[in-house]
């Protein structure tokens, strides 16, 4: 599951985090980043779930709508 990360200074969603066992990876919203592209593809193809910055799991429709607004 991917979780959105809110920047504590700007209060803006700035990246996404994925936890895989003991590994925690933070992925910036950067179109040149392959992990970012993989994240977007996984959400759009219903292969992964997305949680908001408070940890609430979004519906597939909410997640796809959010992804469409990203760069």
mmCIF file of C-alpha atoms in Angstrom:
data_model
loop_
_atom_site.group_PDB
_atom_site.id
_atom_site.type_symbol
_atom_site.label_atom_id
_atom_site.label_comp_id
_atom_site.label_asym_id
_atom_site.label_seq_id
_atom_site.Cartn_x
_atom_site.Cartn_y
_atom_site.Cartn_z
ATOM 1 C CA UNK A 1 0.000 0.000 0.000
ATOM 2 C CA UNK A 2 1.160 3.496 -0.817
ATOM 3 C CA UNK A 3 0.602 6.351 1.632
ATOM 4 C CA UNK A 4 0.651 10.041 0.802
ATOM 5 C CA UNK A 5 3.181 12.139 2.735
ATOM 6 C CA UNK A 6 2.386 15.672 3.824
ATOM 7 C CA UNK A 7 5.198 18.224 4.120
ATOM 8 C CA UNK A 8 4.994 19.461 7.711
ATOM 9 C CA UNK A 9 6.172 22.956 6.790
ATOM 10 C CA UNK A 10 3.981 23.650 3.759
ATOM 11 C CA UNK A 11 1.139 21.288 4.734
ATOM 12 C CA UNK A 12 1.104 20.107 1.084
ATOM 13 C CA UNK A 13 1.170 16.509 -0.132
ATOM 14 C CA UNK A 14 4.726 16.217 -1.439
ATOM 15 C CA UNK A 15 5.508 12.530 -1.926
ATOM 16 C CA UNK A 16 4.289 8.988 -1.446
ATOM 17 C CA UNK A 17 5.667 6.313 0.868
ATOM 18 C CA UNK A 18 5.619 2.562 0.464
ATOM 19 C CA UNK A 19 6.500 0.079 3.187
ATOM 20 C CA UNK A 20 7.736 -3.328 2.083
ATOM 21 C CA UNK A 21 8.644 -5.354 5.139
ATOM 22 C CA UNK A 22 11.488 -3.477 6.831
ATOM 23 C CA UNK A 23 12.066 -1.263 3.790
ATOM 24 C CA UNK A 24 10.463 2.187 3.701
ATOM 25 C CA UNK A 25 10.774 4.109 0.465
ATOM 26 C CA UNK A 26 9.677 7.690 -0.066
ATOM 27 C CA UNK A 27 8.999 8.570 -3.687
ATOM 28 C CA UNK A 28 8.915 12.229 -4.740
ATOM 29 C CA UNK A 29 6.351 13.428 -7.272
ATOM 30 C CA UNK A 30 8.905 13.601 -10.078
ATOM 31 C CA UNK A 31 7.894 12.433 -13.565
ATOM 32 C CA UNK A 32 11.541 11.518 -14.290
ATOM 33 C CA UNK A 33 11.557 9.034 -11.372
ATOM 34 C CA UNK A 34 10.792 5.452 -12.459
ATOM 35 C CA UNK A 35 9.434 4.535 -9.005
ATOM 36 C CA UNK A 36 6.988 7.425 -9.344
ATOM 37 C CA UNK A 37 5.880 6.177 -12.765
ATOM 38 C CA UNK A 38 5.459 2.657 -11.346
ATOM 39 C CA UNK A 39 3.392 4.043 -8.445
ATOM 40 C CA UNK A 40 1.035 5.864 -10.808
ATOM 41 C CA UNK A 41 0.680 2.804 -13.033
ATOM 42 C CA UNK A 42 -0.048 0.513 -10.073
ATOM 43 C CA UNK A 43 -2.825 2.794 -8.821
ATOM 44 C CA UNK A 44 -4.369 3.363 -12.247
ATOM 45 C CA UNK A 45 -4.341 -0.383 -13.009
ATOM 46 C CA UNK A 46 -5.846 -1.320 -9.586
ATOM 47 C CA UNK A 47 -2.686 -3.219 -8.599
ATOM 48 C CA UNK A 48 -2.136 -1.222 -5.394
ATOM 49 C CA UNK A 49 -4.044 0.833 -2.875
ATOM 50 C CA UNK A 50 -3.452 4.405 -1.790
ATOM 51 C CA UNK A 51 -3.953 5.897 1.656
ATOM 52 C CA UNK A 52 -4.230 9.584 2.432
ATOM 53 C CA UNK A 53 -1.693 11.310 4.699
ATOM 54 C CA UNK A 54 -3.788 10.359 7.745
ATOM 55 C CA UNK A 55 -3.634 6.659 6.836
ATOM 56 C CA UNK A 56 -7.208 6.331 5.551
ATOM 57 C CA UNK A 57 -7.435 4.019 2.555
ATOM 58 C CA UNK A 58 -8.911 5.728 -0.483
ATOM 59 C CA UNK A 59 -11.378 4.032 -2.768
ATOM 60 C CA UNK A 60 -9.985 3.070 -6.167
ATOM 61 C CA UNK A 61 -11.940 5.961 -7.711
ATOM 62 C CA UNK A 62 -10.594 8.501 -5.195
ATOM 63 C CA UNK A 63 -7.029 7.269 -5.730
ATOM 64 C CA UNK A 64 -7.335 7.462 -9.520
ATOM 65 C CA UNK A 65 -8.798 10.971 -9.303
ATOM 66 C CA UNK A 66 -5.881 12.038 -7.122
ATOM 67 C CA UNK A 67 -3.327 10.493 -9.497
ATOM 68 C CA UNK A 68 -4.846 12.358 -12.449
ATOM 69 C CA UNK A 69 -4.011 15.669 -10.726
ATOM 70 C CA UNK A 70 -0.310 14.835 -10.304
ATOM 71 C CA UNK A 71 2.432 15.851 -12.727
#
